[in-house]
Amino acid sequence: MKVAIITIKLLEESAEKSIKDLEKELLNWFKENTFLIPWAQDIKNVKVKENSETQAFHYDIS
């Protein structure tokens, strides 16, 4: 089984939201749009973290 880890720099507007809200919204978006990735079965997890350069998240596909 392979797992994908993706890092994305979020826009400044994301600073207005809590980490939990960002995680929930991103997870929901990826789950709703999984069909756009033909080799993705299910989005399991989204984590948002503060970083000195970016706010980043990763998600696991299993």
CSV table of N, CA and C in Angstrom, one decimal:
chain,number,residue,atom,x,y,z
A,1,MET,N,0.8,-1.2,0.0
A,1,MET,CA,0.0,0.0,0.0
A,1,MET,C,0.9,1.2,0.0
A,2,LYS,N,0.5,2.2,-0.8
A,2,LYS,CA,1.2,3.5,-0.8
A,2,LYS,C,0.4,4.6,-0.1
A,3,VAL,N,1.1,5.6,0.4
A,3,VAL,CA,0.5,6.7,1.1
A,3,VAL,C,1.1,8.0,0.5
A,4,ALA,N,0.2,9.0,0.3
A,4,ALA,CA,0.7,10.2,-0.2
A,4,ALA,C,0.8,11.3,0.9
A,5,ILE,N,1.8,12.0,0.9
A,5,ILE,CA,2.0,13.2,1.8
A,5,ILE,C,2.1,14.4,0.9
A,6,ILE,N,1.3,15.4,1.1
A,6,ILE,CA,1.3,16.6,0.3
A,6,ILE,C,1.4,17.8,1.2
A,7,THR,N,2.3,18.7,0.8
A,7,THR,CA,2.5,20.0,1.6
A,7,THR,C,2.0,21.1,0.8
A,8,ILE,N,1.2,22.0,1.3
A,8,ILE,CA,0.6,23.1,0.6
A,8,ILE,C,0.8,24.4,1.5
A,9,LYS,N,1.2,25.5,0.9
A,9,LYS,CA,1.3,26.7,1.6
A,9,LYS,C,-0.1,27.3,1.5
A,10,LEU,N,-0.7,27.6,2.7
A,10,LEU,CA,-2.1,28.2,2.7
A,10,LEU,C,-2.0,29.7,2.6
A,11,LEU,N,-3.1,30.3,2.1
A,11,LEU,CA,-3.2,31.7,2.0
A,11,LEU,C,-3.2,32.4,3.3
A,12,GLU,N,-2.9,33.7,3.3
A,12,GLU,CA,-2.9,34.5,4.6
A,12,GLU,C,-4.2,34.4,5.3
A,13,GLU,N,-5.3,34.3,4.5
A,13,GLU,CA,-6.7,34.3,5.0
A,13,GLU,C,-6.8,33.1,6.0
A,14,SER,N,-6.0,32.1,5.8
A,14,SER,CA,-6.2,30.9,6.7
A,14,SER,C,-5.8,31.2,8.1
A,15,ALA,N,-5.1,32.3,8.3
A,15,ALA,CA,-4.7,32.7,9.7
A,15,ALA,C,-5.9,33.0,10.5
A,16,GLU,N,-7.0,33.4,9.9
A,16,GLU,CA,-8.2,33.8,10.6
A,16,GLU,C,-8.9,32.6,11.2
A,17,LYS,N,-8.6,31.4,10.7
A,17,LYS,CA,-9.3,30.2,11.1
A,17,LYS,C,-8.5,29.4,12.1
A,18,SER,N,-9.1,28.6,12.9
A,18,SER,CA,-8.4,27.7,13.8
A,18,SER,C,-7.9,26.5,13.0
A,19,ILE,N,-6.8,25.9,13.6
A,19,ILE,CA,-6.3,24.7,13.0
A,19,ILE,C,-7.3,23.7,12.8
A,20,LYS,N,-8.1,23.4,13.8
A,20,LYS,CA,-9.2,22.4,13.8
A,20,LYS,C,-10.1,22.7,12.6
A,21,ASP,N,-10.5,24.0,12.5
A,21,ASP,CA,-11.5,24.3,11.4
A,21,ASP,C,-10.8,24.1,10.0
A,22,LEU,N,-9.6,24.5,9.9
A,22,LEU,CA,-8.9,24.2,8.6
A,22,LEU,C,-8.8,22.7,8.3
A,23,GLU,N,-8.4,21.9,9.3
A,23,GLU,CA,-8.4,20.5,9.1
A,23,GLU,C,-9.7,19.9,8.7
A,24,LYS,N,-10.8,20.3,9.3
A,24,LYS,CA,-12.1,19.8,9.0
A,24,LYS,C,-12.5,20.2,7.6
A,25,GLU,N,-12.3,21.5,7.2
A,25,GLU,CA,-12.7,22.0,5.9
A,25,GLU,C,-11.9,21.3,4.8
A,26,LEU,N,-10.6,21.2,5.0
A,26,LEU,CA,-9.7,20.5,4.0
A,26,LEU,C,-10.1,19.0,3.9
A,27,LEU,N,-10.3,18.3,5.0
A,27,LEU,CA,-10.7,16.9,5.0
A,27,LEU,C,-12.0,16.8,4.2
A,28,ASN,N,-13.0,17.6,4.5
A,28,ASN,CA,-14.3,17.5,3.8
A,28,ASN,C,-14.1,17.8,2.3
A,29,TRP,N,-13.3,18.8,2.0
A,29,TRP,CA,-13.1,19.1,0.5
A,29,TRP,C,-12.4,17.9,-0.2
A,30,PHE,N,-11.4,17.3,0.4
A,30,PHE,CA,-10.7,16.2,-0.2
A,30,PHE,C,-11.7,15.0,-0.3
A,31,LYS,N,-12.4,14.7,0.7
A,31,LYS,CA,-13.4,13.6,0.7
A,31,LYS,C,-14.4,13.8,-0.4
A,32,GLU,N,-14.9,15.0,-0.6
A,32,GLU,CA,-15.9,15.3,-1.6
A,32,GLU,C,-15.3,15.2,-3.0
A,33,ASN,N,-14.0,15.5,-3.1
A,33,ASN,CA,-13.4,15.5,-4.5
A,33,ASN,C,-12.5,14.4,-4.7
A,34,THR,N,-12.5,13.3,-3.9
A,34,THR,CA,-11.7,12.1,-4.1
A,34,THR,C,-11.8,11.6,-5.6
A,35,PHE,N,-13.0,11.7,-6.1
A,35,PHE,CA,-13.3,11.1,-7.4
A,35,PHE,C,-12.4,11.8,-8.5
A,36,LEU,N,-11.9,13.0,-8.2
A,36,LEU,CA,-11.0,13.7,-9.2
A,36,LEU,C,-9.6,13.0,-9.3
A,37,ILE,N,-9.3,12.2,-8.3
A,37,ILE,CA,-8.0,11.5,-8.3
A,37,ILE,C,-8.3,10.0,-8.5
A,38,PRO,N,-8.2,9.5,-9.8
A,38,PRO,CA,-8.7,8.2,-10.1
A,38,PRO,C,-8.0,7.1,-9.3
A,39,TRP,N,-6.8,7.3,-8.8
A,39,TRP,CA,-6.1,6.2,-8.0
A,39,TRP,C,-6.2,6.4,-6.5
A,40,ALA,N,-7.0,7.4,-6.1
A,40,ALA,CA,-7.2,7.6,-4.6
A,40,ALA,C,-8.5,6.9,-4.2
A,41,GLN,N,-8.4,6.1,-3.1
A,41,GLN,CA,-9.6,5.3,-2.7
A,41,GLN,C,-10.3,6.1,-1.6
A,42,ASP,N,-9.6,6.6,-0.6
A,42,ASP,CA,-10.3,7.3,0.5
A,42,ASP,C,-9.3,8.3,1.1
A,43,ILE,N,-9.7,9.4,1.6
A,43,ILE,CA,-8.9,10.4,2.3
A,43,ILE,C,-9.1,10.1,3.8
A,44,LYS,N,-8.1,9.8,4.5
A,44,LYS,CA,-8.2,9.3,5.9
A,44,LYS,C,-7.9,10.4,6.9
A,45,ASN,N,-7.0,11.4,6.6
A,45,ASN,CA,-6.6,12.3,7.6
A,45,ASN,C,-6.0,13.6,7.0
A,46,VAL,N,-6.3,14.7,7.7
A,46,VAL,CA,-5.7,16.0,7.3
A,46,VAL,C,-5.1,16.6,8.6
A,47,LYS,N,-3.9,17.0,8.5
A,47,LYS,CA,-3.3,17.7,9.7
A,47,LYS,C,-2.7,19.1,9.2
A,48,VAL,N,-3.1,20.1,9.9
A,48,VAL,CA,-2.6,21.4,9.7
A,48,VAL,C,-1.6,21.8,10.8
A,49,LYS,N,-0.5,22.4,10.5
A,49,LYS,CA,0.5,22.7,11.5
A,49,LYS,C,1.0,24.1,11.2
A,50,GLU,N,1.4,24.8,12.2
A,50,GLU,CA,2.1,26.1,12.1
A,50,GLU,C,3.5,25.8,11.8
A,51,ASN,N,4.1,26.6,10.9
A,51,ASN,CA,5.5,26.4,10.4
A,51,ASN,C,6.1,27.8,10.3
A,52,SER,N,7.4,28.0,10.5
A,52,SER,CA,8.0,29.3,10.4
A,52,SER,C,7.8,29.9,9.0
A,53,GLU,N,7.7,29.0,8.0
A,53,GLU,CA,7.6,29.5,6.6
A,53,GLU,C,6.2,29.4,6.0
A,54,THR,N,5.5,28.3,6.4
A,54,THR,CA,4.2,28.0,5.8
A,54,THR,C,3.3,27.3,6.9
A,55,GLN,N,2.1,27.4,6.6
A,55,GLN,CA,1.2,26.5,7.3
A,55,GLN,C,1.0,25.3,6.4
A,56,ALA,N,1.2,24.1,6.9
A,56,ALA,CA,1.2,22.9,6.0
A,56,ALA,C,0.3,21.8,6.5
A,57,PHE,N,-0.1,20.9,5.6
A,57,PHE,CA,-0.9,19.8,6.0
A,57,PHE,C,-0.5,18.6,5.2
A,58,HIS,N,-0.8,17.4,5.7
A,58,HIS,CA,-0.6,16.2,5.0
A,58,HIS,C,-1.9,15.4,5.1
A,59,TYR,N,-2.1,14.5,4.1
A,59,TYR,CA,-3.2,13.6,4.2
A,59,TYR,C,-2.8,12.2,3.7
A,60,ASP,N,-3.4,11.2,4.3
A,60,ASP,CA,-3.0,9.9,3.9
A,60,ASP,C,-4.1,9.3,3.0
A,61,ILE,N,-3.7,8.6,2.0
A,61,ILE,CA,-4.6,7.8,1.1
A,61,ILE,C,-4.3,6.4,1.3
A,62,SER,N,-5.3,5.6,1.7
A,62,SER,CA,-5.0,4.2,1.8
A,62,SER,C,-6.0,3.4,0.9
